[in-house]
Coordinates of C-alpha atoms in Angstrom, one line a residue:
M57 CA 116.3 119.1 143.8
N58 CA 118.3 119.9 147.1
Y59 CA 117.1 123.5 146.8
V60 CA 113.6 123.0 147.8
W61 CA 114.0 123.9 151.2
C62 CA 115.4 127.3 150.4
I63 CA 111.8 128.3 149.0
P64 CA 110.6 129.8 151.9
I65 CA 113.9 131.4 152.8
V66 CA 113.8 133.3 149.2
A67 CA 110.6 134.5 149.8
G68 CA 110.9 135.5 153.2
I69 CA 114.3 137.5 152.0
S70 CA 112.1 139.0 149.6
F71 CA 108.9 140.0 151.8
F72 CA 111.5 141.4 154.4
L73 CA 113.7 143.3 152.0
T74 CA 110.6 144.8 150.8
S75 CA 109.1 146.1 153.8
R76 CA 112.6 147.5 154.5
L77 CA 112.5 149.1 151.2
R78 CA 109.1 150.6 151.7
N79 CA 110.3 152.2 155.1
Y80 CA 113.2 153.6 153.2
A81 CA 111.4 155.0 150.4
L82 CA 109.1 156.8 152.7
S83 CA 111.4 158.2 155.0
R84 CA 113.5 159.8 152.1
S85 CA 110.3 160.8 150.2
L86 CA 111.2 158.5 147.3
M87 CA 107.7 158.4 146.0
D88 CA 105.8 157.7 142.4
I89 CA 103.6 161.0 142.1
P90 CA 100.9 160.9 140.0
N91 CA 100.5 162.7 136.8
A92 CA 98.4 162.6 133.7
R93 CA 100.4 159.3 132.3
S94 CA 99.9 157.4 135.5
S95 CA 97.6 154.8 136.4
H96 CA 97.2 155.3 140.1
S97 CA 96.0 158.2 142.0
T98 CA 97.8 157.9 145.4
P99 CA 101.6 158.8 145.8
T100 CA 103.4 155.4 146.6
P101 CA 106.7 154.4 147.4
R102 CA 108.7 153.1 144.8
G103 CA 111.8 151.0 144.1
G104 CA 110.7 147.5 145.7
G105 CA 111.8 145.6 142.9
V106 CA 115.3 145.4 144.4
A107 CA 114.1 143.0 146.9
I108 CA 113.3 140.4 143.9
V109 CA 116.8 140.9 142.7
V110 CA 118.5 140.4 146.0
A111 CA 116.4 137.4 146.5
F112 CA 116.9 135.8 143.3
L113 CA 120.7 136.4 143.1
F114 CA 120.9 134.7 146.5
A115 CA 119.0 132.0 144.9
S116 CA 120.9 131.5 141.8
G117 CA 124.1 131.3 144.1
L118 CA 122.0 128.4 145.7
L119 CA 121.5 126.7 142.6
F120 CA 125.0 127.0 141.6
Y121 CA 126.4 125.6 144.8
F122 CA 124.0 122.7 144.6
D123 CA 125.0 122.0 141.0
E124 CA 121.7 122.6 139.8
I125 CA 122.7 125.2 137.0
P126 CA 126.4 125.0 134.8
L127 CA 128.7 127.7 135.6
A128 CA 128.2 129.5 131.9
N129 CA 124.4 129.9 132.8
F130 CA 125.1 131.2 136.3
L131 CA 127.6 133.8 135.0
G132 CA 125.6 134.9 132.3
M133 CA 122.4 135.2 133.8
T134 CA 123.5 136.8 136.9
V135 CA 125.9 139.3 135.4
A136 CA 123.4 140.2 132.7
A137 CA 120.6 140.6 135.1
T138 CA 122.2 142.6 137.8
A139 CA 123.5 144.9 135.1
I140 CA 119.9 145.5 133.9
A141 CA 118.8 146.0 137.7
V142 CA 121.5 148.4 138.1
I143 CA 120.7 150.6 135.0
G144 CA 117.1 150.7 135.8
F145 CA 118.0 151.4 139.7
M146 CA 119.6 154.5 138.3
D147 CA 117.0 155.5 136.0
D148 CA 114.3 155.1 139.0
H149 CA 116.8 157.4 141.0
G150 CA 117.4 160.0 138.2
H151 CA 117.4 159.7 134.5
I152 CA 119.7 158.1 131.8
A153 CA 119.2 158.9 128.2
A154 CA 117.3 156.3 126.3
R155 CA 120.2 155.6 123.6
W156 CA 122.4 155.0 126.6
R157 CA 119.6 152.8 128.3
L158 CA 119.5 150.8 125.4
L159 CA 123.2 150.2 124.6
G160 CA 123.4 148.8 128.3
H161 CA 120.4 146.5 127.3
F162 CA 122.1 145.2 124.3
T163 CA 125.5 144.8 126.1
A164 CA 123.6 142.6 128.9
A165 CA 121.8 140.8 126.1
V166 CA 125.0 139.8 124.3
W167 CA 126.7 138.9 127.3
L168 CA 124.0 136.6 128.3
L169 CA 123.9 134.8 124.9
G170 CA 127.3 134.9 124.6
W171 CA 127.9 132.4 127.8
M172 CA 124.5 130.5 127.1
G173 CA 125.4 129.5 123.5
G174 CA 123.3 132.2 121.5
F175 CA 120.0 130.9 120.1
P176 CA 119.2 127.6 120.2
P177 CA 117.9 125.4 117.0
I178 CA 113.8 125.9 117.1
A179 CA 111.2 123.5 115.8
L180 CA 109.2 125.4 113.3
F181 CA 106.3 123.8 111.8
G182 CA 107.6 120.3 112.2
V183 CA 111.4 121.2 110.8
H184 CA 114.3 121.7 112.9
V185 CA 115.6 125.2 111.8
D186 CA 119.2 126.6 113.1
M187 CA 119.1 130.2 112.3
G188 CA 123.0 130.6 112.8
W189 CA 124.2 134.5 113.3
A190 CA 120.9 135.7 112.3
G191 CA 119.1 133.7 115.1
H192 CA 121.7 135.1 117.5
V193 CA 120.7 138.5 116.3
L194 CA 117.2 137.7 116.9
A195 CA 117.8 136.5 120.3
A196 CA 119.0 139.8 121.2
L197 CA 116.6 141.7 119.8
Y198 CA 113.8 139.2 121.8
L199 CA 115.8 139.7 125.3
V200 CA 115.6 143.5 124.9
W201 CA 112.2 143.5 123.9
L202 CA 111.1 141.5 126.8
L203 CA 112.9 143.2 129.0
N204 CA 111.6 146.9 128.0
L205 CA 107.9 145.3 127.5
Y206 CA 108.0 144.3 131.2
N207 CA 108.9 147.6 131.9
F208 CA 106.1 149.2 130.1
M209 CA 103.6 146.4 131.1
D210 CA 104.4 147.1 134.9
G211 CA 102.0 149.8 135.3
I212 CA 99.1 149.0 137.7
D213 CA 99.1 147.1 141.0
G214 CA 100.4 143.5 141.0
I215 CA 100.1 142.7 137.3
A216 CA 104.1 142.3 136.7
S217 CA 104.4 140.2 139.6
V218 CA 101.2 138.0 138.7
E219 CA 102.4 137.7 135.4
A220 CA 105.9 136.6 136.3
M221 CA 104.7 134.1 138.9
C222 CA 101.9 132.5 136.5
A223 CA 105.0 132.3 133.9
C224 CA 107.4 130.7 136.4
L225 CA 105.3 128.1 137.9
G226 CA 103.4 127.1 134.7
A227 CA 107.1 126.6 133.1
C228 CA 107.8 124.5 136.5
L229 CA 104.6 122.5 135.7
L230 CA 106.0 121.9 132.0
Y231 CA 109.4 120.9 133.0
W232 CA 108.1 118.3 135.6
L233 CA 105.6 116.8 133.0
A234 CA 108.4 116.6 130.5
G235 CA 111.0 115.0 132.9
L236 CA 113.2 117.9 133.0
N237 CA 113.6 118.5 136.8
N238 CA 116.9 120.0 136.3
L239 CA 115.5 123.2 134.9
I240 CA 112.8 123.5 137.8
G241 CA 115.0 125.7 140.1
G242 CA 115.6 128.9 138.3
P243 CA 111.8 129.7 137.4
L244 CA 110.6 128.1 140.7
L245 CA 113.1 130.2 142.9
L246 CA 112.2 133.3 140.7
A247 CA 108.7 132.5 141.6
A248 CA 109.5 132.6 145.4
S249 CA 111.5 135.7 145.1
V250 CA 108.6 137.2 143.4
A251 CA 105.9 135.9 145.8
G252 CA 107.6 137.9 148.5
F253 CA 107.5 141.1 147.2
L254 CA 103.6 140.6 145.5
Y255 CA 102.2 140.9 149.1
W256 CA 103.3 144.5 149.1
N257 CA 102.4 145.1 145.7
F258 CA 99.1 143.2 145.4
P259 CA 96.3 145.8 145.0
P260 CA 96.0 148.3 146.4
A261 CA 99.8 148.4 146.2
K262 CA 101.8 149.6 149.4
I263 CA 105.0 149.9 146.9
F264 CA 105.8 149.7 143.4
M265 CA 108.7 147.7 141.7
G266 CA 110.1 150.3 139.6
D267 CA 112.4 149.8 136.6
A268 CA 115.1 148.2 138.7
G269 CA 112.5 145.3 138.7
S270 CA 110.8 145.2 136.0
G271 CA 113.6 145.2 133.6
F272 CA 115.4 142.5 135.7
L273 CA 112.1 140.0 135.5
G274 CA 112.0 140.8 131.9
I275 CA 115.9 139.7 130.9
V276 CA 115.6 136.6 133.5
L277 CA 112.6 135.4 132.0
G278 CA 114.1 135.8 128.4
G279 CA 117.1 133.7 129.8
L280 CA 114.9 131.0 131.5
S281 CA 113.3 130.6 127.9
L282 CA 116.5 130.2 126.1
Q283 CA 117.7 127.9 128.8
G284 CA 114.5 125.9 128.5
A285 CA 115.0 125.7 124.6
W286 CA 118.4 124.6 124.6
V287 CA 117.1 121.6 126.2
S288 CA 113.8 120.8 124.3
A289 CA 112.9 123.2 121.3
P290 CA 109.3 123.3 122.1
M291 CA 109.8 125.0 125.3
L292 CA 110.8 128.2 123.7
W293 CA 107.3 128.3 122.1
A294 CA 106.0 127.3 125.3
W295 CA 107.4 130.2 127.0
L296 CA 106.2 132.4 124.2
I297 CA 102.9 131.2 125.0
L298 CA 102.9 131.6 129.0
L299 CA 104.3 135.3 128.4
G300 CA 101.4 136.0 125.8
V301 CA 99.6 138.7 127.8
F302 CA 102.3 140.9 128.0
I303 CA 103.9 140.1 124.9
V304 CA 100.6 141.0 122.6
D305 CA 99.6 144.1 124.6
A306 CA 103.1 145.7 124.4
T307 CA 103.6 144.6 121.0
F308 CA 100.4 145.6 119.6
T309 CA 100.3 148.9 121.5
L310 CA 104.0 149.6 120.1
F311 CA 103.1 149.1 116.8
R312 CA 99.7 151.1 116.7
R313 CA 101.8 154.1 118.3
L314 CA 104.4 153.8 115.5
F315 CA 102.0 153.9 113.0
R316 CA 100.7 157.4 114.4
G317 CA 104.1 158.6 114.3
E318 CA 104.4 158.7 118.3
K319 CA 107.6 158.8 120.0
V320 CA 107.3 155.1 121.5
H321 CA 110.2 155.8 124.3
E322 CA 107.8 158.6 125.8
A323 CA 105.8 157.5 128.7
H324 CA 102.1 157.0 128.0
R325 CA 99.2 154.8 129.3
S326 CA 97.6 153.5 126.1
H327 CA 98.2 149.7 126.7
A328 CA 95.1 147.4 126.7
Y329 CA 95.4 146.7 130.7
Q330 CA 95.4 150.5 131.3
F331 CA 92.6 151.2 129.4
A332 CA 90.8 148.1 131.0
S333 CA 91.7 149.7 134.8
R334 CA 90.3 152.7 133.9
R335 CA 87.1 151.2 132.3
F336 CA 86.8 149.2 135.8
S337 CA 88.3 152.1 137.9
R338 CA 89.8 149.2 140.0
H339 CA 93.2 147.7 139.3
L340 CA 92.2 144.4 140.9
P341 CA 89.9 143.0 138.5
V342 CA 92.6 143.5 135.6
T343 CA 95.4 141.8 137.6
I344 CA 93.0 138.8 138.7
G345 CA 92.2 138.5 135.0
V346 CA 95.7 138.6 133.8
G347 CA 96.1 135.5 136.1
M348 CA 92.9 133.9 135.1
I349 CA 94.1 134.1 131.4
N350 CA 97.1 132.6 132.0
L351 CA 95.9 129.8 134.1
F352 CA 92.8 128.7 132.1
W353 CA 94.1 129.5 128.3
L354 CA 97.7 129.9 127.9
L355 CA 99.0 127.2 130.3
P356 CA 96.9 124.6 128.8
I357 CA 98.1 125.4 125.4
A358 CA 101.8 125.3 126.4
V359 CA 100.9 122.0 127.9
C360 CA 99.5 120.8 124.5
V361 CA 102.9 122.3 122.8
T362 CA 105.2 120.3 125.2
R363 CA 103.3 117.1 125.8
F364 CA 100.6 116.4 123.1
G365 CA 102.6 117.1 119.7
L366 CA 100.8 120.7 118.9
D367 CA 103.1 122.3 116.8
G368 CA 104.8 125.2 118.7
A369 CA 104.2 127.9 116.1
S370 CA 100.4 127.0 115.7
G371 CA 100.0 126.8 119.4
V372 CA 101.4 130.5 119.8
I373 CA 99.1 131.6 116.8
L374 CA 96.2 129.5 118.8
A375 CA 97.0 131.5 122.1
Y376 CA 97.5 135.0 120.6
V377 CA 94.4 135.6 118.4
P378 CA 92.1 135.9 121.1
L379 CA 94.8 138.3 123.1
I380 CA 94.7 140.4 120.0
F381 CA 91.0 140.8 120.1
L382 CA 91.2 141.5 123.8
A383 CA 93.8 144.2 122.9
I384 CA 91.6 145.7 120.1
K385 CA 88.4 145.2 122.3
F386 CA 90.5 147.5 124.9
R387 CA 92.0 150.0 122.7
A388 CA 95.5 149.3 123.0
G389 CA 97.4 152.0 121.1
N390 CA 94.8 154.3 120.7
E391 CA 95.1 157.8 121.8
E392 CA 94.8 158.2 125.4
D393 CA 91.7 160.7 125.3
S394 CA 89.8 157.9 123.6
A395 CA 86.6 157.0 125.1
V396 CA 87.2 154.1 127.4

């Protein structure tokens, strides 16, 4: 673990660059202006997620230099994630039609999977299943959905940063308990990259992440989960559990909007976390609540899956059922003029 000394450096790069990006956005009036579909009420600089991108790409270079990650994973992850960040950056500063964004997303996902070896065999109710080409298609859909849902869920102060840090540090703990120390570097340095940004994004946020940062986080987290699954099959289930808050809220909301015939690519504020932030009239309780769910509910279940023999699929079901009830309680996917 030659990279441990790099953790404060990576966090410092993210912290300093976020402050520079904030000053730049203020000087150029690159502001997120509140509207009817916003979850905030004050004009706020945007685009701070670029700091996460730069810090983690620097960290990935260090991991490769210290032989902590193989060349295939390095090229697959960094090229795909950079492409997603560039697409998000362009969309932040203009507009890219949804079909072209989606094409770019699938291209990046296929690139990552091609270098990483595709979708690994999974452990399903005690049976190891190799899905072949169907698994590769499923993996591409998984990566594209994860990067898009991360964008959808980045709607209130600090929530996307807290989710990423909880998932990454939780994965580090799981890898350490399982003796997979060679896998710790990626999530640990991603958490450090996010930590520097979170100082500026914690409620009340002084700068927003933007699509460049949220999409980048989504595909990197997806790539890390597949990387872990290639080494230990239960780790895929563990990552799905650790990311459960975002996966359940975004997916539940998507399907409810689809059933109503809404255009799901259009902006809205009907996720459970958005209804919750309006109910509490603040972002902080919701963001802290997400962290508490991750720490005290999802992480222990993930530990049971990876260390105590709990079946992975059963663990996901156990983890998600209360999250689904929370999504229903906070009206995820309801029409936005519904009572809160």
